[in-house]
Amino acid sequence: MGQDNSTEAAEAARDERLADIMVGRRLRALRLEAGLSLTELAGQAGISVGALSQIERGVSSLRVRTLWPLATALGVDAARLLEDSAESNDIYCVRAGNRRDIPVHSEGVRKQLLSPPGAALTGMLVEIEPGGGTAEAYSHQGHEFGFVMQGSAQLGIDGTTYHLRTGDSFAFRSLLLHSFRNDGEERCLIIWINATKKSEVRDDE
């Protein structure tokens, strides 16, 4: 009987440790998504940087007295910090069924986020319906890479138009004016990655 109790206690301790690790990863993911450093979030939540770091690393548990201030500082419901699902997204993985749509204003275009929150590389699955595409060329910080998985598209880069087909790929600086349009008769699927500079990814660790 004593051995059974010892085994149950060890399993309970292990489960609690794993739960703390998952909560810590989720907290860090939300912090990075919000663009906050450890120091900034700790200051807004009224806790020490050391305490926040320990929670994120799963070394200590997230207590009720710190749960609400952290959730408020992050602008999320407290339940998001305590979600318990093996299939949920964390700092490293995005599950196929949990992809988030990225708001777009282009006609016939859908973008789904493939990369975890706060990642230096922003990976997207871009779906372009026939005739769909950007209304006008645009630019922003970073570097682009893409691979056409299905269909065809016209990609405009700095005034030059490239006709891309399945299996083609591309890369260019995001500061160059660029646009895209599906010029085919079937939906076009592109794995599209935007890489930001290291200095643009804010983290204290």
mmCIF file with all atom_site columns, C-alpha atoms in Angstrom:
data_model
loop_
_atom_site.group_PDB
_atom_site.id
_atom_site.type_symbol
_atom_site.label_atom_id
_atom_site.label_alt_id
_atom_site.label_comp_id
_atom_site.label_asym_id
_atom_site.label_entity_id
_atom_site.label_seq_id
_atom_site.pdbx_PDB_ins_code
_atom_site.Cartn_x
_atom_site.Cartn_y
_atom_site.Cartn_z
_atom_site.occupancy
_atom_site.B_iso_or_equiv
_atom_site.pdbx_formal_charge
_atom_site.auth_seq_id
_atom_site.auth_comp_id
_atom_site.auth_asym_id
_atom_site.auth_atom_id
_atom_site.pdbx_PDB_model_num
ATOM 1   C CA . MET A 1 1   ? 0.000   0.000  0.000   1.00 0.00 ? 1   MET A CA 1
ATOM 2   C CA . GLY A 1 2   ? 2.830   2.367  0.894   1.00 0.00 ? 2   GLY A CA 1
ATOM 3   C CA . GLN A 1 3   ? 4.480   1.725  -2.484  1.00 0.00 ? 3   GLN A CA 1
ATOM 4   C CA . ASP A 1 4   ? 1.206   2.432  -4.320  1.00 0.00 ? 4   ASP A CA 1
ATOM 5   C CA . ASN A 1 5   ? 0.831   5.744  -2.491  1.00 0.00 ? 5   ASN A CA 1
ATOM 6   C CA . SER A 1 6   ? 4.418   6.615  -3.330  1.00 0.00 ? 6   SER A CA 1
ATOM 7   C CA . THR A 1 7   ? 3.859   5.867  -7.011  1.00 0.00 ? 7   THR A CA 1
ATOM 8   C CA . GLU A 1 8   ? 0.667   7.927  -7.115  1.00 0.00 ? 8   GLU A CA 1
ATOM 9   C CA . ALA A 1 9   ? 2.431   10.840 -5.428  1.00 0.00 ? 9   ALA A CA 1
ATOM 10  C CA . ALA A 1 10  ? 5.283   10.676 -7.933  1.00 0.00 ? 10  ALA A CA 1
ATOM 11  C CA . GLU A 1 11  ? 2.848   10.620 -10.869 1.00 0.00 ? 11  GLU A CA 1
ATOM 12  C CA . ALA A 1 12  ? 0.904   13.545 -9.424  1.00 0.00 ? 12  ALA A CA 1
ATOM 13  C CA . ALA A 1 13  ? 4.123   15.515 -8.978  1.00 0.00 ? 13  ALA A CA 1
ATOM 14  C CA . ARG A 1 14  ? 5.145   14.724 -12.562 1.00 0.00 ? 14  ARG A CA 1
ATOM 15  C CA . ASP A 1 15  ? 1.749   15.802 -13.928 1.00 0.00 ? 15  ASP A CA 1
ATOM 16  C CA . GLU A 1 16  ? 1.933   19.040 -11.948 1.00 0.00 ? 16  GLU A CA 1
ATOM 17  C CA . ARG A 1 17  ? 5.431   19.705 -13.291 1.00 0.00 ? 17  ARG A CA 1
ATOM 18  C CA . LEU A 1 18  ? 4.289   19.120 -16.873 1.00 0.00 ? 18  LEU A CA 1
ATOM 19  C CA . ALA A 1 19  ? 1.297   21.393 -16.331 1.00 0.00 ? 19  ALA A CA 1
ATOM 20  C CA . ASP A 1 20  ? 3.588   24.151 -15.031 1.00 0.00 ? 20  ASP A CA 1
ATOM 21  C CA . ILE A 1 21  ? 5.828   23.777 -18.090 1.00 0.00 ? 21  ILE A CA 1
ATOM 22  C CA . MET A 1 22  ? 2.876   24.045 -20.490 1.00 0.00 ? 22  MET A CA 1
ATOM 23  C CA . VAL A 1 23  ? 1.464   27.085 -18.681 1.00 0.00 ? 23  VAL A CA 1
ATOM 24  C CA . GLY A 1 24  ? 4.900   28.682 -18.757 1.00 0.00 ? 24  GLY A CA 1
ATOM 25  C CA . ARG A 1 25  ? 5.256   28.083 -22.494 1.00 0.00 ? 25  ARG A CA 1
ATOM 26  C CA . ARG A 1 26  ? 1.789   29.482 -23.125 1.00 0.00 ? 26  ARG A CA 1
ATOM 27  C CA . LEU A 1 27  ? 2.554   32.569 -21.029 1.00 0.00 ? 27  LEU A CA 1
ATOM 28  C CA . ARG A 1 28  ? 5.811   33.169 -22.899 1.00 0.00 ? 28  ARG A CA 1
ATOM 29  C CA . ALA A 1 29  ? 4.069   32.700 -26.253 1.00 0.00 ? 29  ALA A CA 1
ATOM 30  C CA . LEU A 1 30  ? 1.411   35.273 -25.339 1.00 0.00 ? 30  LEU A CA 1
ATOM 31  C CA . ARG A 1 31  ? 4.060   37.691 -24.076 1.00 0.00 ? 31  ARG A CA 1
ATOM 32  C CA . LEU A 1 32  ? 6.053   37.431 -27.294 1.00 0.00 ? 32  LEU A CA 1
ATOM 33  C CA . GLU A 1 33  ? 2.882   37.763 -29.352 1.00 0.00 ? 33  GLU A CA 1
ATOM 34  C CA . ALA A 1 34  ? 2.149   40.998 -27.487 1.00 0.00 ? 34  ALA A CA 1
ATOM 35  C CA . GLY A 1 35  ? 5.689   42.223 -28.198 1.00 0.00 ? 35  GLY A CA 1
ATOM 36  C CA . LEU A 1 36  ? 6.557   42.594 -24.520 1.00 0.00 ? 36  LEU A CA 1
ATOM 37  C CA . SER A 1 37  ? 9.889   41.880 -22.843 1.00 0.00 ? 37  SER A CA 1
ATOM 38  C CA . LEU A 1 38  ? 10.090  40.105 -19.487 1.00 0.00 ? 38  LEU A CA 1
ATOM 39  C CA . THR A 1 39  ? 10.805  43.425 -17.796 1.00 0.00 ? 39  THR A CA 1
ATOM 40  C CA . GLU A 1 40  ? 7.840   45.172 -19.428 1.00 0.00 ? 40  GLU A CA 1
ATOM 41  C CA . LEU A 1 41  ? 5.306   42.442 -18.629 1.00 0.00 ? 41  LEU A CA 1
ATOM 42  C CA . ALA A 1 42  ? 6.584   42.037 -15.069 1.00 0.00 ? 42  ALA A CA 1
ATOM 43  C CA . GLY A 1 43  ? 6.280   45.779 -14.530 1.00 0.00 ? 43  GLY A CA 1
ATOM 44  C CA . GLN A 1 44  ? 2.735   45.938 -15.899 1.00 0.00 ? 44  GLN A CA 1
ATOM 45  C CA . ALA A 1 45  ? 1.648   42.927 -13.821 1.00 0.00 ? 45  ALA A CA 1
ATOM 46  C CA . GLY A 1 46  ? 3.351   44.157 -10.652 1.00 0.00 ? 46  GLY A CA 1
ATOM 47  C CA . ILE A 1 47  ? 5.614   41.133 -10.127 1.00 0.00 ? 47  ILE A CA 1
ATOM 48  C CA . SER A 1 48  ? 9.369   40.693 -10.208 1.00 0.00 ? 48  SER A CA 1
ATOM 49  C CA . VAL A 1 49  ? 11.236  39.782 -13.388 1.00 0.00 ? 49  VAL A CA 1
ATOM 50  C CA . GLY A 1 50  ? 12.713  36.769 -11.583 1.00 0.00 ? 50  GLY A CA 1
ATOM 51  C CA . ALA A 1 51  ? 9.280   35.453 -10.597 1.00 0.00 ? 51  ALA A CA 1
ATOM 52  C CA . LEU A 1 52  ? 7.957   35.866 -14.135 1.00 0.00 ? 52  LEU A CA 1
ATOM 53  C CA . SER A 1 53  ? 11.006  34.129 -15.586 1.00 0.00 ? 53  SER A CA 1
ATOM 54  C CA . GLN A 1 54  ? 10.536  31.172 -13.224 1.00 0.00 ? 54  GLN A CA 1
ATOM 55  C CA . ILE A 1 55  ? 6.873   30.836 -14.219 1.00 0.00 ? 55  ILE A CA 1
ATOM 56  C CA . GLU A 1 56  ? 7.731   30.908 -17.930 1.00 0.00 ? 56  GLU A CA 1
ATOM 57  C CA . ARG A 1 57  ? 10.400  28.223 -17.427 1.00 0.00 ? 57  ARG A CA 1
ATOM 58  C CA . GLY A 1 58  ? 8.003   26.013 -15.452 1.00 0.00 ? 58  GLY A CA 1
ATOM 59  C CA . VAL A 1 59  ? 10.167  26.269 -12.341 1.00 0.00 ? 59  VAL A CA 1
ATOM 60  C CA . SER A 1 60  ? 7.310   27.691 -10.274 1.00 0.00 ? 60  SER A CA 1
ATOM 61  C CA . SER A 1 61  ? 3.533   27.507 -10.597 1.00 0.00 ? 61  SER A CA 1
ATOM 62  C CA . LEU A 1 62  ? 1.259   30.302 -11.739 1.00 0.00 ? 62  LEU A CA 1
ATOM 63  C CA . ARG A 1 63  ? -0.594  31.420 -8.591  1.00 0.00 ? 63  ARG A CA 1
ATOM 64  C CA . VAL A 1 64  ? -4.027  32.997 -8.455  1.00 0.00 ? 64  VAL A CA 1
ATOM 65  C CA . ARG A 1 65  ? -2.608  36.275 -7.164  1.00 0.00 ? 65  ARG A CA 1
ATOM 66  C CA . THR A 1 66  ? -0.458  36.617 -10.302 1.00 0.00 ? 66  THR A CA 1
ATOM 67  C CA . LEU A 1 67  ? -2.861  35.035 -12.805 1.00 0.00 ? 67  LEU A CA 1
ATOM 68  C CA . TRP A 1 68  ? -5.239  37.982 -13.130 1.00 0.00 ? 68  TRP A CA 1
ATOM 69  C CA . PRO A 1 69  ? -2.613  40.748 -13.272 1.00 0.00 ? 69  PRO A CA 1
ATOM 70  C CA . LEU A 1 70  ? -0.721  38.848 -15.989 1.00 0.00 ? 70  LEU A CA 1
ATOM 71  C CA . ALA A 1 71  ? -3.879  38.190 -17.999 1.00 0.00 ? 71  ALA A CA 1
ATOM 72  C CA . THR A 1 72  ? -4.870  41.854 -17.722 1.00 0.00 ? 72  THR A CA 1
ATOM 73  C CA . ALA A 1 73  ? -1.415  43.022 -18.817 1.00 0.00 ? 73  ALA A CA 1
ATOM 74  C CA . LEU A 1 74  ? -1.535  40.678 -21.811 1.00 0.00 ? 74  LEU A CA 1
ATOM 75  C CA . GLY A 1 75  ? -5.085  41.687 -22.711 1.00 0.00 ? 75  GLY A CA 1
ATOM 76  C CA . VAL A 1 76  ? -6.395  38.100 -22.643 1.00 0.00 ? 76  VAL A CA 1
ATOM 77  C CA . ASP A 1 77  ? -8.910  36.132 -20.632 1.00 0.00 ? 77  ASP A CA 1
ATOM 78  C CA . ALA A 1 78  ? -7.320  34.363 -17.663 1.00 0.00 ? 78  ALA A CA 1
ATOM 79  C CA . ALA A 1 79  ? -8.580  31.026 -19.005 1.00 0.00 ? 79  ALA A CA 1
ATOM 80  C CA . ARG A 1 80  ? -6.162  31.308 -21.961 1.00 0.00 ? 80  ARG A CA 1
ATOM 81  C CA . LEU A 1 81  ? -3.254  30.941 -19.570 1.00 0.00 ? 81  LEU A CA 1
ATOM 82  C CA . LEU A 1 82  ? -4.709  27.780 -18.088 1.00 0.00 ? 82  LEU A CA 1
ATOM 83  C CA . GLU A 1 83  ? -5.918  25.930 -21.199 1.00 0.00 ? 83  GLU A CA 1
ATOM 84  C CA . ASP A 1 84  ? -5.059  22.265 -20.799 1.00 0.00 ? 84  ASP A CA 1
ATOM 85  C CA . SER A 1 85  ? -4.982  20.476 -24.127 1.00 0.00 ? 85  SER A CA 1
ATOM 86  C CA . ALA A 1 86  ? -2.280  18.354 -25.707 1.00 0.00 ? 86  ALA A CA 1
ATOM 87  C CA . GLU A 1 87  ? -3.497  19.602 -29.079 1.00 0.00 ? 87  GLU A CA 1
ATOM 88  C CA . SER A 1 88  ? -3.216  23.297 -28.262 1.00 0.00 ? 88  SER A CA 1
ATOM 89  C CA . ASN A 1 89  ? -0.539  25.534 -29.752 1.00 0.00 ? 89  ASN A CA 1
ATOM 90  C CA . ASP A 1 90  ? 2.516   26.443 -27.701 1.00 0.00 ? 90  ASP A CA 1
ATOM 91  C CA . ILE A 1 91  ? 5.765   28.334 -28.165 1.00 0.00 ? 91  ILE A CA 1
ATOM 92  C CA . TYR A 1 92  ? 7.145   25.700 -30.569 1.00 0.00 ? 92  TYR A CA 1
ATOM 93  C CA . CYS A 1 93  ? 4.248   24.100 -32.459 1.00 0.00 ? 93  CYS A CA 1
ATOM 94  C CA . VAL A 1 94  ? 1.055   25.027 -34.296 1.00 0.00 ? 94  VAL A CA 1
ATOM 95  C CA . ARG A 1 95  ? -1.448  22.180 -34.691 1.00 0.00 ? 95  ARG A CA 1
ATOM 96  C CA . ALA A 1 96  ? -3.191  21.756 -38.038 1.00 0.00 ? 96  ALA A CA 1
ATOM 97  C CA . GLY A 1 97  ? -6.628  22.301 -36.520 1.00 0.00 ? 97  GLY A CA 1
ATOM 98  C CA . ASN A 1 98  ? -5.583  25.370 -34.518 1.00 0.00 ? 98  ASN A CA 1
ATOM 99  C CA . ARG A 1 99  ? -4.278  27.692 -37.222 1.00 0.00 ? 99  ARG A CA 1
ATOM 100 C CA . ARG A 1 100 ? -5.353  31.303 -36.899 1.00 0.00 ? 100 ARG A CA 1
ATOM 101 C CA . ASP A 1 101 ? -6.544  33.388 -39.816 1.00 0.00 ? 101 ASP A CA 1
ATOM 102 C CA . ILE A 1 102 ? -4.629  36.601 -40.471 1.00 0.00 ? 102 ILE A CA 1
ATOM 103 C CA . PRO A 1 103 ? -6.963  39.499 -41.363 1.00 0.00 ? 103 PRO A CA 1
ATOM 104 C CA . VAL A 1 104 ? -6.565  40.520 -45.011 1.00 0.00 ? 104 VAL A CA 1
ATOM 105 C CA . HIS A 1 105 ? -8.256  43.173 -47.156 1.00 0.00 ? 105 HIS A CA 1
ATOM 106 C CA . SER A 1 106 ? -7.403  41.584 -50.509 1.00 0.00 ? 106 SER A CA 1
ATOM 107 C CA . GLU A 1 107 ? -10.185 40.006 -52.549 1.00 0.00 ? 107 GLU A CA 1
ATOM 108 C CA . GLY A 1 108 ? -10.106 36.199 -52.799 1.00 0.00 ? 108 GLY A CA 1
ATOM 109 C CA . VAL A 1 109 ? -7.136  35.797 -50.447 1.00 0.00 ? 109 VAL A CA 1
ATOM 110 C CA . ARG A 1 110 ? -6.903  33.852 -47.200 1.00 0.00 ? 110 ARG A CA 1
ATOM 111 C CA . LYS A 1 111 ? -3.834  33.746 -44.959 1.00 0.00 ? 111 LYS A CA 1
ATOM 112 C CA . GLN A 1 112 ? -3.350  31.264 -42.121 1.00 0.00 ? 112 GLN A CA 1
ATOM 113 C CA . LEU A 1 113 ? -0.569  31.619 -39.563 1.00 0.00 ? 113 LEU A CA 1
ATOM 114 C CA . LEU A 1 114 ? 1.744   28.586 -39.509 1.00 0.00 ? 114 LEU A CA 1
ATOM 115 C CA . SER A 1 115 ? 4.367   29.831 -37.057 1.00 0.00 ? 115 SER A CA 1
ATOM 116 C CA . PRO A 1 116 ? 3.987   30.002 -33.256 1.00 0.00 ? 116 PRO A CA 1
ATOM 117 C CA . PRO A 1 117 ? 3.457   33.407 -31.607 1.00 0.00 ? 117 PRO A CA 1
ATOM 118 C CA . GLY A 1 118 ? 6.621   35.434 -31.231 1.00 0.00 ? 118 GLY A CA 1
ATOM 119 C CA . ALA A 1 119 ? 8.666   33.400 -33.723 1.00 0.00 ? 119 ALA A CA 1
ATOM 120 C CA . ALA A 1 120 ? 11.310  35.342 -35.666 1.00 0.00 ? 120 ALA A CA 1
ATOM 121 C CA . LEU A 1 121 ? 10.023  33.666 -38.831 1.00 0.00 ? 121 LEU A CA 1
ATOM 122 C CA . THR A 1 122 ? 6.397   34.334 -39.724 1.00 0.00 ? 122 THR A CA 1
ATOM 123 C CA . GLY A 1 123 ? 5.144   31.380 -41.739 1.00 0.00 ? 123 GLY A CA 1
ATOM 124 C CA . MET A 1 124 ? 1.828   31.584 -43.583 1.00 0.00 ? 124 MET A CA 1
ATOM 125 C CA . LEU A 1 125 ? -0.302  29.406 -45.808 1.00 0.00 ? 125 LEU A CA 1
ATOM 126 C CA . VAL A 1 126 ? -1.594  31.792 -48.466 1.00 0.00 ? 126 VAL A CA 1
ATOM 127 C CA . GLU A 1 127 ? -4.643  30.653 -50.447 1.00 0.00 ? 127 GLU A CA 1
ATOM 128 C CA . ILE A 1 128 ? -5.507  32.695 -53.540 1.00 0.00 ? 128 ILE A CA 1
ATOM 129 C CA . GLU A 1 129 ? -8.705  32.007 -55.425 1.00 0.00 ? 129 GLU A CA 1
ATOM 130 C CA . PRO A 1 130 ? -8.748  32.434 -59.249 1.00 0.00 ? 130 PRO A CA 1
ATOM 131 C CA . GLY A 1 131 ? -8.723  36.157 -59.986 1.00 0.00 ? 131 GLY A CA 1
ATOM 132 C CA . GLY A 1 132 ? -7.894  36.997 -56.370 1.00 0.00 ? 132 GLY A CA 1
ATOM 133 C CA . GLY A 1 133 ? -4.887  38.985 -55.211 1.00 0.00 ? 133 GLY A CA 1
ATOM 134 C CA . THR A 1 134 ? -3.616  42.233 -53.755 1.00 0.00 ? 134 THR A CA 1
ATOM 135 C CA . ALA A 1 135 ? -5.358  45.463 -54.719 1.00 0.00 ? 135 ALA A CA 1
ATOM 136 C CA . GLU A 1 136 ? -2.045  47.295 -54.976 1.00 0.00 ? 136 GLU A CA 1
ATOM 137 C CA . ALA A 1 137 ? 1.678   46.779 -54.338 1.00 0.00 ? 137 ALA A CA 1
ATOM 138 C CA . TYR A 1 138 ? 2.927   47.226 -50.768 1.00 0.00 ? 138 TYR A CA 1
ATOM 139 C CA . SER A 1 139 ? 6.144   46.977 -48.742 1.00 0.00 ? 139 SER A CA 1
ATOM 140 C CA . HIS A 1 140 ? 7.221   46.461 -45.130 1.00 0.00 ? 140 HIS A CA 1
ATOM 141 C CA . GLN A 1 141 ? 10.201  45.383 -43.011 1.00 0.00 ? 141 GLN A CA 1
ATOM 142 C CA . GLY A 1 142 ? 11.813  41.961 -43.377 1.00 0.00 ? 142 GLY A CA 1
ATOM 143 C CA . HIS A 1 143 ? 12.625  39.399 -46.043 1.00 0.00 ? 143 HIS A CA 1
ATOM 144 C CA . GLU A 1 144 ? 10.253  37.146 -47.995 1.00 0.00 ? 144 GLU A CA 1
ATOM 145 C CA . PHE A 1 145 ? 10.468  33.535 -49.104 1.00 0.00 ? 145 PHE A CA 1
ATOM 146 C CA . GLY A 1 146 ? 7.743   31.521 -50.786 1.00 0.00 ? 146 GLY A CA 1
ATOM 147 C CA . PHE A 1 147 ? 7.091   28.140 -52.370 1.00 0.00 ? 147 PHE A CA 1
ATOM 148 C CA . VAL A 1 148 ? 4.131   27.518 -54.699 1.00 0.00 ? 148 VAL A CA 1
ATOM 149 C CA . MET A 1 149 ? 2.511   24.275 -53.586 1.00 0.00 ? 149 MET A CA 1
ATOM 150 C CA . GLN A 1 150 ? -0.402  24.334 -56.018 1.00 0.00 ? 150 GLN A CA 1
ATOM 151 C CA . GLY A 1 151 ? -1.689  26.394 -58.948 1.00 0.00 ? 151 GLY A CA 1
ATOM 152 C CA . SER A 1 152 ? -0.113  29.506 -60.454 1.00 0.00 ? 152 SER A CA 1
ATOM 153 C CA . ALA A 1 153 ? 0.325   33.171 -59.598 1.00 0.00 ? 153 ALA A CA 1
ATOM 154 C CA . GLN A 1 154 ? 1.726   36.416 -60.899 1.00 0.00 ? 154 GLN A CA 1
ATOM 155 C CA . LEU A 1 155 ? 4.212   37.895 -58.436 1.00 0.00 ? 155 LEU A CA 1
ATOM 156 C CA . GLY A 1 156 ? 5.210   41.522 -58.844 1.00 0.00 ? 156 GLY A CA 1
ATOM 157 C CA . ILE A 1 157 ? 8.524   42.590 -57.308 1.00 0.00 ? 157 ILE A CA 1
ATOM 158 C CA . ASP A 1 158 ? 9.878   46.113 -57.719 1.00 0.00 ? 158 ASP A CA 1
ATOM 159 C CA . GLY A 1 159 ? 8.072   46.651 -61.020 1.00 0.00 ? 159 GLY A CA 1
ATOM 160 C CA . THR A 1 160 ? 8.866   43.239 -62.549 1.00 0.00 ? 160 THR A CA 1
ATOM 161 C CA . THR A 1 161 ? 6.184   40.540 -62.956 1.00 0.00 ? 161 THR A CA 1
ATOM 162 C CA . TYR A 1 162 ? 7.088   36.880 -62.463 1.00 0.00 ? 162 TYR A CA 1
ATOM 163 C CA . HIS A 1 163 ? 4.779   34.077 -63.612 1.00 0.00 ? 163 HIS A CA 1
ATOM 164 C CA . LEU A 1 164 ? 5.022   31.306 -61.026 1.00 0.00 ? 164 LEU A CA 1
ATOM 165 C CA . ARG A 1 165 ? 3.800   27.725 -61.331 1.00 0.00 ? 165 ARG A CA 1
ATOM 166 C CA . THR A 1 166 ? 3.618   24.729 -58.991 1.00 0.00 ? 166 THR A CA 1
ATOM 167 C CA . GLY A 1 167 ? 7.067   23.970 -57.608 1.00 0.00 ? 167 GLY A CA 1
ATOM 168 C CA . ASP A 1 168 ? 8.489   27.452 -58.189 1.00 0.00 ? 168 ASP A CA 1
ATOM 169 C CA . SER A 1 169 ? 9.912   29.455 -55.293 1.00 0.00 ? 169 SER A CA 1
ATOM 170 C CA . PHE A 1 170 ? 11.012  33.040 -54.646 1.00 0.00 ? 170 PHE A CA 1
ATOM 171 C CA . ALA A 1 171 ? 12.826  35.314 -52.204 1.00 0.00 ? 171 ALA A CA 1
ATOM 172 C CA . PHE A 1 172 ? 13.250  39.087 -51.936 1.00 0.00 ? 172 PHE A CA 1
ATOM 173 C CA . ARG A 1 173 ? 13.556  41.981 -49.496 1.00 0.00 ? 173 ARG A CA 1
ATOM 174 C CA . SER A 1 174 ? 10.180  43.046 -48.123 1.00 0.00 ? 174 SER A CA 1
ATOM 175 C CA . LEU A 1 175 ? 11.087  46.722 -48.539 1.00 0.00 ? 175 LEU A CA 1
ATOM 176 C CA . LEU A 1 176 ? 10.653  46.257 -52.299 1.00 0.00 ? 176 LEU A CA 1
ATOM 177 C CA . LEU A 1 177 ? 7.135   46.981 -53.517 1.00 0.00 ? 177 LEU A CA 1
ATOM 178 C CA . HIS A 1 178 ? 5.428   43.647 -54.163 1.00 0.00 ? 178 HIS A CA 1
ATOM 179 C CA . SER A 1 179 ? 2.029   42.256 -55.144 1.00 0.00 ? 179 SER A CA 1
ATOM 180 C CA . PHE A 1 180 ? 0.492   38.960 -56.220 1.00 0.00 ? 180 PHE A CA 1
ATOM 181 C CA . ARG A 1 181 ? -2.505  37.661 -58.166 1.00 0.00 ? 181 ARG A CA 1
ATOM 182 C CA . ASN A 1 182 ? -3.839  34.251 -59.152 1.00 0.00 ? 182 ASN A CA 1
ATOM 183 C CA . ASP A 1 183 ? -3.856  34.232 -62.954 1.00 0.00 ? 183 ASP A CA 1
ATOM 184 C CA . GLY A 1 184 ? -4.931  30.593 -63.250 1.00 0.00 ? 184 GLY A CA 1
ATOM 185 C CA . GLU A 1 185 ? -8.183  28.652 -63.130 1.00 0.00 ? 185 GLU A CA 1
ATOM 186 C CA . GLU A 1 186 ? -7.575  26.801 -59.863 1.00 0.00 ? 186 GLU A CA 1
ATOM 187 C CA . ARG A 1 187 ? -6.841  27.873 -56.311 1.00 0.00 ? 187 ARG A CA 1
ATOM 188 C CA . CYS A 1 188 ? -3.206  28.729 -55.664 1.00 0.00 ? 188 CYS A CA 1
ATOM 189 C CA . LEU A 1 189 ? -1.513  27.629 -52.428 1.00 0.00 ? 189 LEU A CA 1
ATOM 190 C CA . ILE A 1 190 ? 1.755   29.229 -51.333 1.00 0.00 ? 190 ILE A CA 1
ATOM 191 C CA . ILE A 1 191 ? 3.875   28.582 -48.256 1.00 0.00 ? 191 ILE A CA 1
ATOM 192 C CA . TRP A 1 192 ? 4.971   32.147 -47.538 1.00 0.00 ? 192 TRP A CA 1
ATOM 193 C CA . ILE A 1 193 ? 7.583   33.102 -44.953 1.00 0.00 ? 193 ILE A CA 1
ATOM 194 C CA . ASN A 1 194 ? 8.499   36.554 -43.716 1.00 0.00 ? 194 ASN A CA 1
ATOM 195 C CA . ALA A 1 195 ? 11.753  36.831 -41.752 1.00 0.00 ? 195 ALA A CA 1
ATOM 196 C CA . THR A 1 196 ? 12.190  39.838 -39.493 1.00 0.00 ? 196 THR A CA 1
ATOM 197 C CA . LYS A 1 197 ? 15.539  41.143 -38.339 1.00 0.00 ? 197 LYS A CA 1
ATOM 198 C CA . LYS A 1 198 ? 16.812  39.732 -35.048 1.00 0.00 ? 198 LYS A CA 1
ATOM 199 C CA . SER A 1 199 ? 16.694  43.209 -33.509 1.00 0.00 ? 199 SER A CA 1
ATOM 200 C CA . GLU A 1 200 ? 12.947  43.335 -34.165 1.00 0.00 ? 200 GLU A CA 1
ATOM 201 C CA . VAL A 1 201 ? 12.278  40.260 -32.002 1.00 0.00 ? 201 VAL A CA 1
ATOM 202 C CA . ARG A 1 202 ? 12.062  41.509 -28.462 1.00 0.00 ? 202 ARG A CA 1
ATOM 203 C CA . ASP A 1 203 ? 12.987  39.180 -25.631 1.00 0.00 ? 203 ASP A CA 1
ATOM 204 C CA . ASP A 1 204 ? 15.125  39.370 -22.515 1.00 0.00 ? 204 ASP A CA 1
ATOM 205 C CA . GLU A 1 205 ? 16.367  35.814 -22.688 1.00 0.00 ? 205 GLU A CA 1
#
